[in-house]
Rosetta silent file (secondary structure, phi, psi, omega in degrees, C-alpha in Angstrom):
SEQUENCE: XXXXXXXXXXXXXXXXXXXXXXXXXXXXXXXXXXXXXXXXXXXXXXXXXXXXXXXXXXXXXXXXXXXXXXXXXXXXXXXXXXXXXXXXXXXXXXXXXXXXXXXXXXX
SCORE:     score description
SCORE:     0.000 S_00000001
   1 L     0.000  137.065 -171.102  -16.528    4.572   57.804 S_00000001
   2 E  -109.423  147.682  156.649  -13.698    6.827   58.958 S_00000001
   3 E   -70.577  125.966 -174.364  -10.971    8.517   56.999 S_00000001
   4 E  -129.537  151.653 -177.860   -7.861    7.755   58.718 S_00000001
   5 L  -149.313 -171.245  178.215   -3.959    9.401   58.413 S_00000001
   6 L   -70.169  -22.299 -179.422   -1.301    9.654   60.333 S_00000001
   7 L   -72.013  -22.820 -171.966   -2.706   12.435   62.834 S_00000001
   8 L  -111.167  -10.767 -162.087   -5.934    9.962   63.601 S_00000001
   9 H   -42.629  -82.273 -167.060   -4.501    6.634   63.084 S_00000001
  10 H   -36.741  -45.560 -161.239   -3.885    5.822   66.932 S_00000001
  11 H   -80.280  -59.071 -166.564   -7.114    7.403   68.139 S_00000001
  12 H   -78.251  -24.095 -166.559   -9.542    5.686   65.510 S_00000001
  13 L  -108.146  -83.371  174.309   -7.476    2.580   65.002 S_00000001
  14 L   -38.592  -74.241  177.011   -5.112    1.459   67.825 S_00000001
  15 L   -51.545    5.944 -170.495   -7.376    2.580   70.549 S_00000001
  16 L   -85.315  143.550 -176.317  -10.628    1.229   69.164 S_00000001
  17 L   -73.265  -32.536  179.242  -12.225   -1.248   71.374 S_00000001
  18 L   -75.401  162.961  174.362  -13.648   -3.178   68.022 S_00000001
  19 E   -72.348  139.718  156.938  -11.962   -5.194   65.327 S_00000001
  20 E  -103.023  148.088  155.174  -10.991   -2.660   62.958 S_00000001
  21 E  -113.807  136.818  169.852  -10.604   -2.759   59.015 S_00000001
  22 E  -127.073  127.061 -168.308   -8.507   -0.415   57.417 S_00000001
  23 E   -97.415  109.514 -173.992   -8.539   -0.229   53.598 S_00000001
  24 E   -91.960  140.408  177.818   -5.316    1.256   52.220 S_00000001
  25 E  -166.658 -178.400 -172.942   -5.958    2.628   48.744 S_00000001
  26 L  -130.459  134.659  154.164   -5.345    5.600   46.162 S_00000001
  27 L   -48.902  -19.323  173.584   -7.450    7.376   43.898 S_00000001
  28 L   -80.775   -7.836 -166.333   -5.925    6.389   40.915 S_00000001
  29 L   -93.490  114.835 -172.680   -5.883    2.709   41.854 S_00000001
  30 H   -63.889  -67.302 -175.766   -8.383    0.874   39.508 S_00000001
  31 H   -53.748  -31.926  168.910   -8.383   -2.351   41.665 S_00000001
  32 H   -59.045  -45.736 -171.317   -8.883    0.042   44.779 S_00000001
  33 H   -70.563  -25.321  170.465  -12.154    1.364   43.038 S_00000001
  34 H   -59.125  -35.536 -163.246  -13.216   -2.526   42.367 S_00000001
  35 H   -96.880  -17.371 -178.783  -13.069   -3.196   45.808 S_00000001
  36 H   -62.147  -37.683 -170.993  -14.759    0.069   47.529 S_00000001
  37 H   -58.589  -42.009 -152.404  -18.493   -1.045   47.009 S_00000001
  38 H   -69.053  -58.985 -141.834  -17.387   -4.507   48.879 S_00000001
  39 H   -79.437  -63.508 -162.533  -15.722   -2.739   51.803 S_00000001
  40 H   -62.801   -9.305  167.646  -18.627    0.026   52.244 S_00000001
  41 H   -79.048  -27.074  170.487  -21.004   -2.964   52.079 S_00000001
  42 H   -87.828  -31.816  165.935  -19.311   -4.530   54.847 S_00000001
  43 H   -41.242  -63.287  175.179  -18.938   -1.229   56.748 S_00000001
  44 H   -63.991  -32.774 -178.014  -22.770   -1.276   56.540 S_00000001
  45 H   -91.094  -36.250 -179.376  -23.451   -4.815   57.458 S_00000001
  46 H  -102.506    5.143 -177.300  -21.205   -4.999   60.293 S_00000001
  47 L   -40.997  -16.959 -179.997  -21.436   -1.515   61.830 S_00000001
  48 L   -93.191  -32.643 -176.976  -22.324   -2.732   65.277 S_00000001
  49 L  -108.785  -24.352 -152.071  -19.046   -5.253   65.687 S_00000001
  50 E  -129.557  118.111  175.475  -16.797   -3.834   63.082 S_00000001
  51 E   -96.398  116.681  162.964  -14.989   -0.465   62.488 S_00000001
  52 E   -59.733  119.380  171.171  -14.212    0.467   58.740 S_00000001
  53 E  -116.073  152.810  162.055  -11.471    2.780   58.248 S_00000001
  54 E  -130.401  131.495 -177.216  -10.019    4.062   54.844 S_00000001
  55 E  -106.959  118.636  172.961   -6.294    5.354   54.241 S_00000001
  56 E   -81.669  132.266  165.839   -5.318    7.284   50.913 S_00000001
  57 L   -99.699   15.536  163.699   -1.881    6.342   50.863 S_00000001
  58 L   -96.831  -19.250 -177.448   -1.110    9.196   48.788 S_00000001
  59 L   -84.604  -32.384  178.571   -2.483   11.357   51.286 S_00000001
  60 L  -143.228   68.963 -172.410   -0.496    9.625   54.073 S_00000001
  61 H   -67.381  -22.606  177.898    2.769    7.924   52.753 S_00000001
  62 H   -71.984  -30.277  162.738    4.448    7.811   56.154 S_00000001
  63 H   -62.308  -44.688 -170.650    1.549    5.616   57.403 S_00000001
  64 H   -85.090  -12.878  176.492    1.650    3.371   54.476 S_00000001
  65 H   -98.046  -35.323  170.424    5.530    3.049   54.716 S_00000001
  66 H   -50.762  -41.614 -157.063    5.225    2.555   58.750 S_00000001
  67 L  -102.323    5.678  163.538    2.684   -0.199   58.138 S_00000001
  68 L    81.105   28.017 -178.576    4.738   -1.827   55.230 S_00000001
  69 L   -85.803   93.773 -170.441    1.897   -1.283   52.541 S_00000001
  70 L   -79.853  -33.371 -159.677    3.737   -2.127   49.625 S_00000001
  71 L  -139.536  147.090 -171.366    0.902   -2.938   47.083 S_00000001
  72 L  -125.275  144.370  -22.317   -2.844   -1.459   46.892 S_00000001
  73 L   -58.061  159.333  172.869   -5.471   -2.108   47.790 S_00000001
  74 E  -149.158  116.300  164.882   -4.314   -3.758   50.907 S_00000001
  75 E   -96.444  132.149 -170.171   -6.866   -4.384   53.984 S_00000001
  76 E  -108.243  132.212  154.538   -5.058   -4.668   57.404 S_00000001
  77 E  -104.016  153.685  173.222   -7.232   -5.701   60.503 S_00000001
  78 E  -134.981  150.000 -171.145   -6.254   -4.743   63.626 S_00000001
  79 E  -137.063  136.800 -172.015   -7.575   -6.442   67.001 S_00000001
  80 L    27.317   56.872  152.112   -6.563   -4.789   70.479 S_00000001
  81 L    85.422    9.450  172.210   -4.421   -1.971   69.183 S_00000001
  82 E  -153.019  154.684 -157.715   -2.265   -4.313   66.999 S_00000001
  83 E   -66.008  124.825 -175.197   -2.053   -5.543   63.551 S_00000001
  84 E   -91.649  -67.784  169.073   -3.794   -9.099   63.361 S_00000001
  85 E  -149.573 -179.630  175.349   -3.636   -9.824   59.671 S_00000001
  86 E  -133.744  170.811  160.532   -3.969   -8.587   55.921 S_00000001
  87 E  -124.210  118.560 -179.608   -5.427   -9.133   52.585 S_00000001
  88 E   -82.333  125.531  169.555   -3.565   -8.090   49.322 S_00000001
  89 L    90.844  170.262  173.110   -5.327   -7.214   46.228 S_00000001
  90 L   -78.616  126.407  169.507   -9.106   -7.389   45.196 S_00000001
  91 L  -126.220  151.194  177.529  -10.758   -9.912   47.358 S_00000001
  92 L   -71.641  171.328 -173.391  -14.569  -11.018   47.427 S_00000001
  93 H   -68.208  -49.241  179.039  -16.934  -10.009   50.048 S_00000001
  94 H   -48.767  -29.662 -166.195  -16.991  -13.811   50.899 S_00000001
  95 H   -86.967  -35.386  173.671  -13.184  -13.882   51.088 S_00000001
  96 H   -84.141  -23.610  161.666  -13.168  -10.769   53.700 S_00000001
  97 H   -64.454  -46.212 -165.946  -16.139  -11.878   55.593 S_00000001
  98 H   -68.185  -19.003  173.890  -14.830  -15.359   56.167 S_00000001
  99 H   -57.085  -60.291 -177.390  -11.352  -13.412   57.126 S_00000001
 100 H   -62.185  -37.435 -171.340  -13.562  -11.448   59.912 S_00000001
 101 H   -69.025  -27.567  164.724  -15.319  -14.625   61.009 S_00000001
 102 H   -76.463  -27.255  176.161  -11.976  -16.142   61.838 S_00000001
 103 H   -68.000  -63.465 -177.061  -10.814  -13.197   63.409 S_00000001
 104 H   -52.094  -74.805 -176.626  -13.797  -13.075   65.632 S_00000001
 105 H   -43.101  -21.005  166.168  -13.976  -16.764   66.356 S_00000001
 106 L   -60.661  -23.803 -173.958  -10.514  -16.550   67.903 S_00000001
 107 L   -58.567    0.000    0.000  -11.852  -14.410   70.984 S_00000001
């Protein structure tokens, strides 16, 4: 898992050859803490096919604004340098895995 911010977002996310899941979160956000272990598990299980990044909205408010992140946690999927889709709020591992499978099956 990689930490992203305004400085490295293009390199780490937009320029990635792989599908990228970006978890937008903040340290004070209880729902973010609830979903964090799920995101970490997905990162571990799919490390060969999926890049997982975390973006702290408190540290990078301009990035959150640019991407219209109004609620956290928000998971945004990027494919081929463009936003593909997003999930807002606490989602189950099954829901996140299903979204990943749907995106991958579109290739």
